[in-house]
XYZ file of C-alpha atoms in Angstrom:
383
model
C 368.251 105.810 287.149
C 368.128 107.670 290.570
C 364.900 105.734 291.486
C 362.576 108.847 291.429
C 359.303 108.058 290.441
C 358.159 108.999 286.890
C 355.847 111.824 286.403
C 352.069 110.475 285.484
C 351.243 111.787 282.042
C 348.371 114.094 282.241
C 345.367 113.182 280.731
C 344.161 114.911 277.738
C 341.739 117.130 278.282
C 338.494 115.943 276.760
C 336.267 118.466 274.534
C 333.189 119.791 275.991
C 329.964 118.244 275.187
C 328.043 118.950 272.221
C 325.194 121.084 273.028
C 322.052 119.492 271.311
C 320.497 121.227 268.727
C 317.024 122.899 269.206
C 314.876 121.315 265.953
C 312.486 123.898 265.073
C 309.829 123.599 262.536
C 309.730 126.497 259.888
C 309.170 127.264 256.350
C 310.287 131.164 256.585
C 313.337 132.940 257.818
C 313.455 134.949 260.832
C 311.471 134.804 264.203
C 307.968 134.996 264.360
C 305.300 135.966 267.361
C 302.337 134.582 268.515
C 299.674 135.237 266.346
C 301.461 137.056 263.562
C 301.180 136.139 259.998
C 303.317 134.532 257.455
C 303.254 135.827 253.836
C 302.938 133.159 251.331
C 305.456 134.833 249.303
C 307.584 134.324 251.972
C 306.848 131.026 252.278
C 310.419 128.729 251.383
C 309.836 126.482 248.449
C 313.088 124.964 247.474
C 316.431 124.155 249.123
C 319.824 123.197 247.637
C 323.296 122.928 249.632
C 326.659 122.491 246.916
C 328.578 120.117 246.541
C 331.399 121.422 249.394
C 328.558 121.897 251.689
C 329.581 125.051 252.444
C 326.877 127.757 250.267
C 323.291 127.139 250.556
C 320.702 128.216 248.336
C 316.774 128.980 249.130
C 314.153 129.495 247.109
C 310.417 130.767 248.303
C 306.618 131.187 246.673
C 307.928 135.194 246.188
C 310.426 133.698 243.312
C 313.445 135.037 245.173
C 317.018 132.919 245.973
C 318.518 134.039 248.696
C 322.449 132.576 249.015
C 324.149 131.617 252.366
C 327.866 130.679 253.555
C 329.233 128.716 255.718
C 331.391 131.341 258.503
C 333.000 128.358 260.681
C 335.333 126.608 258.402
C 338.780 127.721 256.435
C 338.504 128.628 252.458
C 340.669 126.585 250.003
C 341.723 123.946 252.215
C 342.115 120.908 251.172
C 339.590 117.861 252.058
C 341.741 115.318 252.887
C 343.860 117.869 254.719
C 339.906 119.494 256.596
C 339.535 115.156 257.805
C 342.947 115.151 259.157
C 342.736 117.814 261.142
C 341.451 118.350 264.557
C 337.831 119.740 264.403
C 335.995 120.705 267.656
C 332.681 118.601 267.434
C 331.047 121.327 270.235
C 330.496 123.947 267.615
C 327.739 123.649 265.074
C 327.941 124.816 261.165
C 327.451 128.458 260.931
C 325.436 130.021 257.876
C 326.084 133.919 257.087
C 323.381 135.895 254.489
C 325.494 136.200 251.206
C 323.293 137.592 248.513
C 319.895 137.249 247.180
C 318.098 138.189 243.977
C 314.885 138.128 242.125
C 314.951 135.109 240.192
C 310.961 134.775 238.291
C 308.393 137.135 238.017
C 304.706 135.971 237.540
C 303.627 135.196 233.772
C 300.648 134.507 231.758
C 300.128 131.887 229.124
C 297.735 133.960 227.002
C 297.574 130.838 224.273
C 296.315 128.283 227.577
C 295.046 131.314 229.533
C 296.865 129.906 232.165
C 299.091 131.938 235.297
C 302.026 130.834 235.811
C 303.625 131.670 239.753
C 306.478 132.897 240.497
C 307.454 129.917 243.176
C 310.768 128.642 243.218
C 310.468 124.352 242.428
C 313.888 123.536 242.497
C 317.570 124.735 242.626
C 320.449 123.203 241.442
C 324.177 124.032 242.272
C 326.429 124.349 239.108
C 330.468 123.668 238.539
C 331.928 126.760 240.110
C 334.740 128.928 237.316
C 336.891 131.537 238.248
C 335.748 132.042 241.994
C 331.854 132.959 239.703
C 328.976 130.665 241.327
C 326.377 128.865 238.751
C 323.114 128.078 239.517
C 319.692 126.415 237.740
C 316.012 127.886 239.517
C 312.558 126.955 237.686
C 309.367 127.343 238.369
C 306.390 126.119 236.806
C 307.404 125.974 233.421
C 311.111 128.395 232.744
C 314.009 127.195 233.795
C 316.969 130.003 234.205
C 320.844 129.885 234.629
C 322.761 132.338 236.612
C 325.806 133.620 237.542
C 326.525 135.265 240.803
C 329.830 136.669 240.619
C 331.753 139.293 243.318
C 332.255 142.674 241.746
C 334.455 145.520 242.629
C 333.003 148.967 242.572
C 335.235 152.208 242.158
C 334.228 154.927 243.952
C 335.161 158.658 242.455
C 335.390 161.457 245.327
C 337.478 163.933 243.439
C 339.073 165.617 241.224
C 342.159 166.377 240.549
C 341.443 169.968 239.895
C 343.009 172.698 242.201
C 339.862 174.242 243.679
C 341.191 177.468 243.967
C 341.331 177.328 240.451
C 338.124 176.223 239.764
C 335.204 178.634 238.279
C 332.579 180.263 241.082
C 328.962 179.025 240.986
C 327.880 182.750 240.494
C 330.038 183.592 237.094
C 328.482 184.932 234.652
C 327.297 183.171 231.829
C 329.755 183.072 228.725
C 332.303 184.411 230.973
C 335.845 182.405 230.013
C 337.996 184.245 233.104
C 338.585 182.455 236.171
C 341.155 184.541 238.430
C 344.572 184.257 236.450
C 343.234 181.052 234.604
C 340.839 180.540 231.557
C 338.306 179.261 231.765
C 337.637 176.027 228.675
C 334.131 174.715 227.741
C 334.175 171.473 229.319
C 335.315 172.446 232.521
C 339.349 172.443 232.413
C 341.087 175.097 233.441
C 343.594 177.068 230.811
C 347.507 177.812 232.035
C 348.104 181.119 231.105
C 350.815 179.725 228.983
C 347.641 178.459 226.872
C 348.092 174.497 227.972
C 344.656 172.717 229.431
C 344.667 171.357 232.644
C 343.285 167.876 232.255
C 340.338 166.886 234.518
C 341.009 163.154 235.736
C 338.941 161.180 238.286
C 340.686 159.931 241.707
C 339.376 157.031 242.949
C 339.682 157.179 246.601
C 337.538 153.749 247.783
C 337.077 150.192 246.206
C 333.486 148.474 247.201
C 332.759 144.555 246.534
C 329.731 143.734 246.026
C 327.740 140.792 244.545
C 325.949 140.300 241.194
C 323.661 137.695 239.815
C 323.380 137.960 236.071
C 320.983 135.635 234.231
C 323.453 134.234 231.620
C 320.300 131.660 229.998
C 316.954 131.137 229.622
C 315.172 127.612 229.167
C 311.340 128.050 228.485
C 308.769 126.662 225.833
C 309.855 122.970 226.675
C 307.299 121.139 229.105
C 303.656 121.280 228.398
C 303.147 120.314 232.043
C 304.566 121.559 235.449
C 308.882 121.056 235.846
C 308.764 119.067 238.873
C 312.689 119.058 238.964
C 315.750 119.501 237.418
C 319.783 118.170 237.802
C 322.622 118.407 236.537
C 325.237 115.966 234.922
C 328.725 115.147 236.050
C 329.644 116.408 232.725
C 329.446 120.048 233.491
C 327.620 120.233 230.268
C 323.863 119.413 230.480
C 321.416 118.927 232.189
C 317.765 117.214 232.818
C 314.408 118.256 233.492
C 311.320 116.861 234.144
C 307.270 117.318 234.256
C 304.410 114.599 235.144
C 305.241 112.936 231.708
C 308.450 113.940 230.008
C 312.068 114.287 230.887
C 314.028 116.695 228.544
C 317.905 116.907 227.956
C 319.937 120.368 227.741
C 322.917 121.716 226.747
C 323.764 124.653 229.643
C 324.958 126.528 226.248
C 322.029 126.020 223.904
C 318.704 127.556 225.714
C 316.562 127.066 222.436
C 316.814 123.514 221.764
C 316.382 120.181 223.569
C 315.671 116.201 223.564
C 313.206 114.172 225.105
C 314.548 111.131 226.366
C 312.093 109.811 228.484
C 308.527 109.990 227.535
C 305.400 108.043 229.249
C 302.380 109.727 227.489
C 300.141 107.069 226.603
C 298.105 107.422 222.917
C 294.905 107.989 224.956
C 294.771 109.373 228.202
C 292.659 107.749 229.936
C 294.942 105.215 229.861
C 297.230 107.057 232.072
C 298.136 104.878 235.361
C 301.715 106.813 237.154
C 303.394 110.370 236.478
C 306.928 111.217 236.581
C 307.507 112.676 239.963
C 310.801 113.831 240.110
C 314.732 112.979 238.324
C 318.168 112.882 239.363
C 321.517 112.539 237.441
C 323.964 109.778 239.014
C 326.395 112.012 240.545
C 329.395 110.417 238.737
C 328.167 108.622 235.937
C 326.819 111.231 232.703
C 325.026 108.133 231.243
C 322.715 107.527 234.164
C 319.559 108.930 235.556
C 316.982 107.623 237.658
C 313.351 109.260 237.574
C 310.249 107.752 240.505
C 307.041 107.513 239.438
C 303.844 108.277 241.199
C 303.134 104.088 241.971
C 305.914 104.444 244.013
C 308.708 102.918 242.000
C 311.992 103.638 240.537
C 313.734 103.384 237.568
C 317.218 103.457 236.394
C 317.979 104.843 232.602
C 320.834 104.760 230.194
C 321.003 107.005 228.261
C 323.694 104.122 226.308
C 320.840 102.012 225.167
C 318.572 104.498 223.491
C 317.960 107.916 222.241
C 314.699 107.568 223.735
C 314.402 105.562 227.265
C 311.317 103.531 226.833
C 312.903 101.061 228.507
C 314.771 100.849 232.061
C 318.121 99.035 232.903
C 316.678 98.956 236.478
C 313.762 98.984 238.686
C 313.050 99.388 242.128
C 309.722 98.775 243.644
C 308.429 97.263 246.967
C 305.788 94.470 246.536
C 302.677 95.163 248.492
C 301.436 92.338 250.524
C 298.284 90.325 249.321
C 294.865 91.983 250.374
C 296.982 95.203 251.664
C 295.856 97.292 248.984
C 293.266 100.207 249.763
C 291.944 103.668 248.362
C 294.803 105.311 249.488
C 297.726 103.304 249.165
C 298.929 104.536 245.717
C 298.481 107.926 247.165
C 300.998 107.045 250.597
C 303.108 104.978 248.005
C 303.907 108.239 245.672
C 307.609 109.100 246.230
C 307.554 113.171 246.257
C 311.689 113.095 245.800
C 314.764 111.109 245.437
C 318.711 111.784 246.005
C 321.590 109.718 245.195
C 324.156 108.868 247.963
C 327.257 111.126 247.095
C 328.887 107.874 246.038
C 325.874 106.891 244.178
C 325.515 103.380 245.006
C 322.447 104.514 247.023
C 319.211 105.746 246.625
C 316.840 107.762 248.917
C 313.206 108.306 248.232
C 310.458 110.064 250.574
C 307.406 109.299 250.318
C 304.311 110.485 252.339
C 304.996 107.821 255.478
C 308.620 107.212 254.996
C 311.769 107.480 254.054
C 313.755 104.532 251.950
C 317.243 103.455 250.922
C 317.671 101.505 247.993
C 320.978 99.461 247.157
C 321.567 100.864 243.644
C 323.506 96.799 242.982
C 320.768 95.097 244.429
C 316.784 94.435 242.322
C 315.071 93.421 245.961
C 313.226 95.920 248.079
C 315.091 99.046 250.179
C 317.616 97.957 252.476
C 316.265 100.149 255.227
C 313.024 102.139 256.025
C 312.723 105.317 258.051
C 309.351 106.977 259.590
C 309.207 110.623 258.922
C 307.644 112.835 261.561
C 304.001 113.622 261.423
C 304.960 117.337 261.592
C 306.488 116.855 258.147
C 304.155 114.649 256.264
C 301.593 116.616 254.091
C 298.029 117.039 254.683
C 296.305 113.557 253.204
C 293.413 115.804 251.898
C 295.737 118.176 249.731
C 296.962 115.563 247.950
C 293.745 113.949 246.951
């Protein structure tokens, strides 16, 4: 102790301040001026991060998927070790163009006379394999698997001929004599000793590239329009759905599946809700849950039944006595829903809001969020 006074620590210094993020509406990629036009092909349709979070996929109205990847964080590390370590919260995730390819082409039922788009409804993110990525796309009515895959392409600059050696461009037709060398028929050159010079390729350059190969196709299977589509924990099937069936798939049988849900009444006009969209539980293989146009929920296992008449579930919000008017089936009609990545939750959207739903609990959503008028659909296009 000499009685000198202790340094002060320093303070650490704190990390800048998150720059706010500038929320811009859009439905197509790029910038766009004043007064130009947007192509409805161009027009996005479908969006779909994986599981990681770190590849996007797009669809649009022109039937293309266009793949994106995340630039700002480290490959192959570790989650628990990517939480532990020290993250600067002033940059934002970064998204690079990866690939994109033509996934649907415009059809024509001839049998229903009916033309089917090319618009991209949904997109699913499969198990990844050896560094290959697997994804699901539909449209209206064919559902396709693919595999996008990086390739390596040889390049071939030479050959391993000596040009001196090599026959002039101005010889004379059936001439075999090539300077001190004979000339063969396929292009070798002849030692005088009478031993063929082999022609071999060099390969001077190695290119990657990627590749998107459609490994499946899932068609004939829905009478009306695939709304969505998702796939099991299992890593083996997979669901999709129209206004009143949901259908079960094996990823390796494209020729074959099993209804498991159906709500087609015997007559028609006794029709009172569609099916409006399904999800798989994202850890559970024997659970679904599908929404209905009334704007409830249901909860299915696939345990009980081969086919789910009936639900293990339901999730509904009472309407209030004397609330009920023209339109309130059409506000109530949940467009989408998403399990939590935990699945004990549940979030719907419907035209007004957005609602979580306690997957334990049989009373109303726990919580209740406005969307912005600048997202809700036009109230006379869905009339």
């Amino acid at each position: 102790m000499n009685g000198a006074a202790a340094p002060e620590p320093t303070e650490a210094l704190a990390p800048s301040p998150q720059a706010p993020l500038d929320w811009r509406f859009s439905q197509v990629f790029g910038e766009r001026g004043a007064g130009e036009d947007v192509q409805d092909v161009d027009i996005i349709s479908a969006i779909e991060f994986n599981k990681s979070g770190h590849h996007l996929a797009t669809g649009d109205r022109g039937g293309r998927v266009v793949l994106f990847e995340r630039t700002d964080v480290k490959d192959h590390v570790p989650r628990k070790d990517a939480e532990k370590a020290d993250y600067s919260i002033s940059r934002h995730p970064e998204f690079r163009y990866k690939t994109e390819f033509q996934s649907h082409e415009p059809e024509f039922d001839y049998l229903k006379s009916l033309e089917i788009e090319e618009k991209i409804n949904k997109i699913k993110w499969c198990q990844e394999t050896n560094g290959a990525s697997f994804l699901l796309s539909t449209n209206d009515k064919t559902i396709k698997f693919w595999k996008v895959q990086e390739k390596k392409v040889k390049k071939i600059c030479e050959m391993n001929m000596n040009p001196s050696n090599a026959p002039a461009n101005g010889s004379p037709a059936g001439s075999t004599m090539c300077g001190s060398s004979a000339c063969i028929p396929n292009g070798g050159i002849l030692k005088p000793a009478g031993l063929p010079l082999l022609r071999l390729p060099v390969v001077t350059s190695q290119e990657t590239s990627l590749a998107a190969n459609c490994r499946r196709v899932y068609a004939h299977a829905h009478d009306y329009h695939i709304n969505s589509i998702s796939n099991n924990s299992d890593g083996e099937t997979f669901i999709s759905a129209d206004d009143l069936r949901i259908n079960l798939w094996n990823l390796e049988i494209s020729n074959q599946s099993f209804n498991i849900v159906d709500v087609k009444p015997t007559n028609m006009e006794d029709l009172t809700e569609v099916i409006t969209s399904a999800e798989f539980h994202p850890s559970h293989c024997n659970t679904l849950a599908y929404s209905s146009s009334k704007g409830s929920i249901r909860l299915v296992d696939l345990r009980q039944s081969a086919l789910c008449d009936t639900h293990s579930k339901l999730f509904e919000q009472h309407e209030a006595p004397g609330s009920r008017s023209f339109f309130t089936e059409i506000i109530a009609s949940i467009s989408d829903i998403k399990f939590s990545m935990d699945g004990r939750h549940i979030l719907s959207r419907d035209y007004m809001t957005l609602k979580l739903w306690d997957v334990n609990m049989d009373s109303g959503p726990v919580a209740t969020f406005q969307v912005h008028e600048y997202l809700r659909p036009k109230l006379c296009d869905l009339i």
